[in-house]
Short mmCIF file of C-alpha atoms and ligand atoms in Angstrom, two decimals:
data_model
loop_
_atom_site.label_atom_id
_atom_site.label_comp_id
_atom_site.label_asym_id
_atom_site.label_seq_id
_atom_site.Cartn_x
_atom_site.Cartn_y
_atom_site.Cartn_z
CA UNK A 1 -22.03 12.37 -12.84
CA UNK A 2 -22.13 8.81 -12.67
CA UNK A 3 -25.34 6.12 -12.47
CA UNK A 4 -26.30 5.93 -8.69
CA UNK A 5 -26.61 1.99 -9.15
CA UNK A 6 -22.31 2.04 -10.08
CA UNK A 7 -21.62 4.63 -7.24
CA UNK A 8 -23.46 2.82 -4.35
CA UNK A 9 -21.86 -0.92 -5.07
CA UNK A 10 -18.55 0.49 -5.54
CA UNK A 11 -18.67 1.05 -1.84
CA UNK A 12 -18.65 -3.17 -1.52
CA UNK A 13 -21.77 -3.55 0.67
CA UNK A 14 -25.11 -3.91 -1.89
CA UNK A 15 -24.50 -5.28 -5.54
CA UNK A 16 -26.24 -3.56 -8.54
CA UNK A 17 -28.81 -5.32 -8.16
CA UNK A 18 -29.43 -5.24 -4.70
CA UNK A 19 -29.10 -1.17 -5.43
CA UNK A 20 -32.07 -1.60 -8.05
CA UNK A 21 -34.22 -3.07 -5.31
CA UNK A 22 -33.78 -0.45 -2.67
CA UNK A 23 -34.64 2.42 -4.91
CA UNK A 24 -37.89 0.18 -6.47
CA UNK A 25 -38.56 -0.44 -2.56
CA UNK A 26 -38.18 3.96 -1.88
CA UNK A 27 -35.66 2.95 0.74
CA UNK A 28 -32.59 4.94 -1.21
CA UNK A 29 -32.70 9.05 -1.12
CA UNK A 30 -30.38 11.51 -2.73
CA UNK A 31 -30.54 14.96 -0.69
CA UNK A 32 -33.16 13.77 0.94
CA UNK A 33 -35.28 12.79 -1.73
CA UNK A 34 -36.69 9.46 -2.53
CA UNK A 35 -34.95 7.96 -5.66
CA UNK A 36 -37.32 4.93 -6.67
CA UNK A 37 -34.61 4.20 -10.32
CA UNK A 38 -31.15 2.92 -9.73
CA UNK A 39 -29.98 4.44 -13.26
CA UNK A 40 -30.36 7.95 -12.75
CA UNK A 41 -27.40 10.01 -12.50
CA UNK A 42 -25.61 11.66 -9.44
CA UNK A 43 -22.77 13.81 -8.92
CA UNK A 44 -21.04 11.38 -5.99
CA UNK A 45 -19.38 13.87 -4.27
CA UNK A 46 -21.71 16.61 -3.61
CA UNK A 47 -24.65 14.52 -2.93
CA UNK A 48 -25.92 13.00 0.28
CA UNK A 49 -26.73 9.57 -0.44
CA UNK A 50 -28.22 7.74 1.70
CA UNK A 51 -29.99 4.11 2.55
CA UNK A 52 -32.55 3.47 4.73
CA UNK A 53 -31.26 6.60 6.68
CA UNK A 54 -27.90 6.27 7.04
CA UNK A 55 -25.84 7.61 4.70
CA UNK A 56 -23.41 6.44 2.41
CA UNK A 57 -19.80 7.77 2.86
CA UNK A 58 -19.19 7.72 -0.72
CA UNK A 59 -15.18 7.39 -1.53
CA UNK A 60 -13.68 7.24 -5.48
CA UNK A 61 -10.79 4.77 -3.49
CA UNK A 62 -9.52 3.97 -0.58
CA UNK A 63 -6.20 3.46 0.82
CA UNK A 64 -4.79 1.15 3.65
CA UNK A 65 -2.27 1.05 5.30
CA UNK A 66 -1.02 -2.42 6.60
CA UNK A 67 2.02 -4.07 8.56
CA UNK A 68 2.17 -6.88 6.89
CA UNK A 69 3.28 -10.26 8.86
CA UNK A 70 5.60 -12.96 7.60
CA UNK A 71 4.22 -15.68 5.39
CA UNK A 72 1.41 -13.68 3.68
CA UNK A 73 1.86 -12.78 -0.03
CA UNK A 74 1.90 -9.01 -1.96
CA UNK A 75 -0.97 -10.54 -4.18
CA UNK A 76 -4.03 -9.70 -4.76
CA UNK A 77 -4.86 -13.63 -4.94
CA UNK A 78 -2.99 -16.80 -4.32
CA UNK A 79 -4.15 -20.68 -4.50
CA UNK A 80 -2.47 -21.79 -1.65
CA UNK A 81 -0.71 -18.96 0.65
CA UNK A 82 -2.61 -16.37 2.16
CA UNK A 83 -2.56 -12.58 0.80
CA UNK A 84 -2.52 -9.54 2.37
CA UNK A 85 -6.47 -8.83 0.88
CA UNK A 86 -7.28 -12.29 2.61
CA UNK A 87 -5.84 -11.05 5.95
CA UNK A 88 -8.35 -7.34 5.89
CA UNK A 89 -10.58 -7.33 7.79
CA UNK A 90 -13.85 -7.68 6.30
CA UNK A 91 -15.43 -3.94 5.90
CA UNK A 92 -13.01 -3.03 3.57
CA UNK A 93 -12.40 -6.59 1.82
CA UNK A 94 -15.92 -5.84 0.50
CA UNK A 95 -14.39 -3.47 -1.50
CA UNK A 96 -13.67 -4.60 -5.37
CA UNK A 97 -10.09 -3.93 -6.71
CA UNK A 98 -8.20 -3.93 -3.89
CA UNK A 99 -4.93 -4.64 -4.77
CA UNK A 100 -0.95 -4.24 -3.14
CA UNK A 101 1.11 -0.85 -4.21
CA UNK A 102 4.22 -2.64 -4.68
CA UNK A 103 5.47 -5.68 -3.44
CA UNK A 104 7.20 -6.95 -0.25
CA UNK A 105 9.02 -10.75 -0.39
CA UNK A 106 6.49 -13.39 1.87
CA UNK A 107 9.14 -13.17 4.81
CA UNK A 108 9.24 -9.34 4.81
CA UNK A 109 7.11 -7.70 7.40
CA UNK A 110 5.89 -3.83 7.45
CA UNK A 111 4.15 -0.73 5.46
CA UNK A 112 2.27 -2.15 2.67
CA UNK A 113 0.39 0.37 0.69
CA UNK A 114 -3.43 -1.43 -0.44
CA UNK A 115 -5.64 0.48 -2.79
CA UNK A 116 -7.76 -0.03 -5.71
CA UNK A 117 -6.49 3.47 -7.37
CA UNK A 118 -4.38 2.26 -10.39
CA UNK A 119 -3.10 5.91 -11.26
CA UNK A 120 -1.67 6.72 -7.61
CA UNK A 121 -0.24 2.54 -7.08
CA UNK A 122 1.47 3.96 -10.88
CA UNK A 123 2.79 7.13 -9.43
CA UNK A 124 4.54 5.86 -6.27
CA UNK A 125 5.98 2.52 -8.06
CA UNK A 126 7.24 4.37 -10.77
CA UNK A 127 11.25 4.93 -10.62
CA UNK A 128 10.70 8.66 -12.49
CA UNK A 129 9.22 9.96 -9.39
CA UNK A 130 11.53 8.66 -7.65
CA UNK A 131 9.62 7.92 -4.30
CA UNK A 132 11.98 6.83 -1.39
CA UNK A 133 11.09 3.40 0.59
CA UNK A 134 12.86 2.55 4.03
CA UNK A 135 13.58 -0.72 5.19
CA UNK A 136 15.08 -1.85 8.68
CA UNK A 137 17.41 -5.12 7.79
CA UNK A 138 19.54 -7.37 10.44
CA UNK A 139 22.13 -8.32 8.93
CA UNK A 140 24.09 -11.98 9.30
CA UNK A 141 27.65 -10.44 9.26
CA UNK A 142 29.24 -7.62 10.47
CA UNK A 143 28.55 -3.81 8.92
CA UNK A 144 31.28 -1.29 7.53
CA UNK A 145 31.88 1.80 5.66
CA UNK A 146 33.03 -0.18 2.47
CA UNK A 147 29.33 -1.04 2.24
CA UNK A 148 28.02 2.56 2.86
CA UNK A 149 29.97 3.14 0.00
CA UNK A 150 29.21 0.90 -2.72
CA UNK A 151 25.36 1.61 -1.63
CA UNK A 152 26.24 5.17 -2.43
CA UNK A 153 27.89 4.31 -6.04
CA UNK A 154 25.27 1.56 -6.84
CA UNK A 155 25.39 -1.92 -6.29
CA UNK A 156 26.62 -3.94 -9.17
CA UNK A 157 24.16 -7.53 -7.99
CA UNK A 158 25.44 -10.44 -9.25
CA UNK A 159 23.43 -10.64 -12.33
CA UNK A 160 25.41 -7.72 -13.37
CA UNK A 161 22.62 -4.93 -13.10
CA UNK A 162 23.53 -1.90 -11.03
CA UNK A 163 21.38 -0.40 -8.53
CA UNK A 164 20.62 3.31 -8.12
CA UNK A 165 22.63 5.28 -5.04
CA UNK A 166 20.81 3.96 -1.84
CA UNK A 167 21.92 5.32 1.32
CA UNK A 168 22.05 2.86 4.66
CA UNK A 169 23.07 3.62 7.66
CA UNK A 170 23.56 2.02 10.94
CA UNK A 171 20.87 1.60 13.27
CA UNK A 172 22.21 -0.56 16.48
CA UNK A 173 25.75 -2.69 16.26
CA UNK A 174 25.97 -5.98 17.40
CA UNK A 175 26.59 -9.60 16.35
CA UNK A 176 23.39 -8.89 14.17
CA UNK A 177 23.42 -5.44 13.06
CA UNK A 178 20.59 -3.41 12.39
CA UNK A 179 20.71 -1.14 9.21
CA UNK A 180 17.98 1.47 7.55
CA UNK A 181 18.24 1.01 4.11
CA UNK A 182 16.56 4.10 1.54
CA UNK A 183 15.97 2.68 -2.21
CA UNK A 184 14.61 4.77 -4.78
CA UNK A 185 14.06 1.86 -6.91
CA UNK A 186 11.87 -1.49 -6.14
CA UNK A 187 13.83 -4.51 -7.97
CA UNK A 188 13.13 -8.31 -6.98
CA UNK A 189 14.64 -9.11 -3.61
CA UNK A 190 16.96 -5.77 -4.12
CA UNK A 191 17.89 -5.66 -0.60
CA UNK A 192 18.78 -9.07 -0.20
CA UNK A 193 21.06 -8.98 -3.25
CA UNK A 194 22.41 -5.63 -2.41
CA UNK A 195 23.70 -7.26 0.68
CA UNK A 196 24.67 -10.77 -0.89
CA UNK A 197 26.97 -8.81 -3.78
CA UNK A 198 28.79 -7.37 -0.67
CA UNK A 199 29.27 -10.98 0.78
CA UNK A 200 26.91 -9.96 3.57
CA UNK A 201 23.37 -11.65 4.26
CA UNK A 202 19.70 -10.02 5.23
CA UNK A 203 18.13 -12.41 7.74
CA UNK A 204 15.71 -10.01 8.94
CA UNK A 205 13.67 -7.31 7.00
CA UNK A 206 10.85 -4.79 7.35
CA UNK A 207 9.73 -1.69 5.80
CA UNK A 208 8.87 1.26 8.01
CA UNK A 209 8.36 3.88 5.38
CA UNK A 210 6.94 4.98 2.25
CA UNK A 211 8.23 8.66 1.24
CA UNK A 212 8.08 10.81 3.90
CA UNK A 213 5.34 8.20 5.59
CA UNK A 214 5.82 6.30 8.81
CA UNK A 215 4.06 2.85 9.27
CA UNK A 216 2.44 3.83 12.48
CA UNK A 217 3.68 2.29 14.86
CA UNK A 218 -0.11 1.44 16.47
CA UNK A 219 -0.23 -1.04 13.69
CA UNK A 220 0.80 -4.76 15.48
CA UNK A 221 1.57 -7.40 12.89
CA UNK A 222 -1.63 -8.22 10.55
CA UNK A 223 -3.31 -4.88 11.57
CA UNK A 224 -4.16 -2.72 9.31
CA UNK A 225 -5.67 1.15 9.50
CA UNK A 226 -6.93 3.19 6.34
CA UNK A 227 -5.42 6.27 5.55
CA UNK A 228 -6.11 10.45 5.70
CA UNK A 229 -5.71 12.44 2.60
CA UNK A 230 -2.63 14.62 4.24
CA UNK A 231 -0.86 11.04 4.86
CA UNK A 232 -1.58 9.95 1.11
CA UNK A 233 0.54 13.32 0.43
CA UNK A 234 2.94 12.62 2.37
CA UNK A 235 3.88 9.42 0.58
CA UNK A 236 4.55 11.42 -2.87
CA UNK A 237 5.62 14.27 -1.06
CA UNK A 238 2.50 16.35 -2.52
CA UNK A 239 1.42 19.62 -0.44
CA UNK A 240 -2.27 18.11 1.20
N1 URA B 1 14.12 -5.92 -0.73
C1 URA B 1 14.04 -7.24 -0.52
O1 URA B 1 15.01 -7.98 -0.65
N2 URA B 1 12.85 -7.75 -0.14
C2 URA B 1 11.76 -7.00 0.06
O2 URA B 1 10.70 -7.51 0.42
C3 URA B 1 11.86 -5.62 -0.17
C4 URA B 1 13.06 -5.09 -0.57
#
């Protein structure tokens, strides 16, 4: 049970005390009954609340899915470049807490996970649960099996850490290869130093999946599409 005041501007669109108004004015009803004091308690998700009418779809979080663009930042804020809350579009920027799940470089495009639930962001950036993420990456230089290998054993980056076993695998050949790259881990710019400690170069990258979830591809750049409850599974590879 939580104060109907907290559960209605958690959705984004009245503040508290906006909330206090509407119930002094009869305008909110729970169940169909007029509630005319913000503070009384509700049980959010068996209760029809509504406003004026229409009723609230009342959600604990949200999560969005977005195909992020270059030159936008995995912040939730930035003084000068853009973020990828700044670039959602406005009915669910309302929302408070909004933050990214995990964080892609500013000239990395693709599947960028935006919620405000702390405890599942936790679960599928942690490295014990060991949630896969797949990137596409054109490379500068040509690809061979000597770097399928040393993705398998763990790259040793030039800072001397070693990276988990990633596989990669090639997508299209060419003067520019294409590769899909599967980490288990997220480390700064891991990719691009994978690639640099075996004298090869990323000049292209995107991620196109998060566990067992595709960024659809519906999504152009910059567009962004919230997502179901079976789809949040099927990024931790839960049963829905
Ligand atoms: N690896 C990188 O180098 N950059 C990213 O944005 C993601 C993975």
């Amino acid at each position: 049970m939580e104060r109907l005041d907290k559960i209605i501007a958690s959705q984004g669109i009245y503040s508290r005390k906006e909330v206090k108004q509407l119930a002094r004015q009869g305008r909110i009803t729970v169940d169909g009954k007029a509630v005319l004091s913000s503070d009384v308690k509700v049980d959010a998700e068996n209760s029809h609340i509504a406003v004026d009418g229409s009723e609230i779809c009342v959600k604990k979080h949200i999560y969005i899915m977005l195909n992020k663009p270059q030159g936008v930042v995995s912040a939730a804020r930035d003084a000068v470049t853009p973020t990828v809350i700044d670039i959602l579009p406005d009915e669910f920027k309302v929302r408070k807490g909004l933050f990214p799940a995990g964080r892609l470089d500013k000239d990395t495009e693709g599947f960028v996970l935006i919620t405000d639930d702390g405890d599942f962001a936790h679960r599928i950036l942690s490295p014990k649960k060991h949630v896969s993420k797949t990137y596409l990456a054109t490379l500068g230089k040509p690809f061979d099996n000597v770097i399928i290998q040393k993705f398998k054993d763990g790259v040793l980056l030039k800072d001397g850490s070693r990276c988990l076993s990633a596989d990669v695998r090639l997508v299209e050949d060419g003067e520019n290869p294409v590769v899909e790259v599967i980490l288990h881990e997220g480390m700064y710019h891991q990719i691009k130093r994978m690639f640099a400690a075996c004298q090869n170069e990323v000049i292209a990258l995107k991620r196109i999946k998060m566990g067992n979830l595709h960024l659809d591809e519906n999504l152009a750049l910059g567009e962004c599409r919230e997502i179901s409850y079976k789809e949040l599974c099927m990024i931790t590879d839960e049963k829905a």
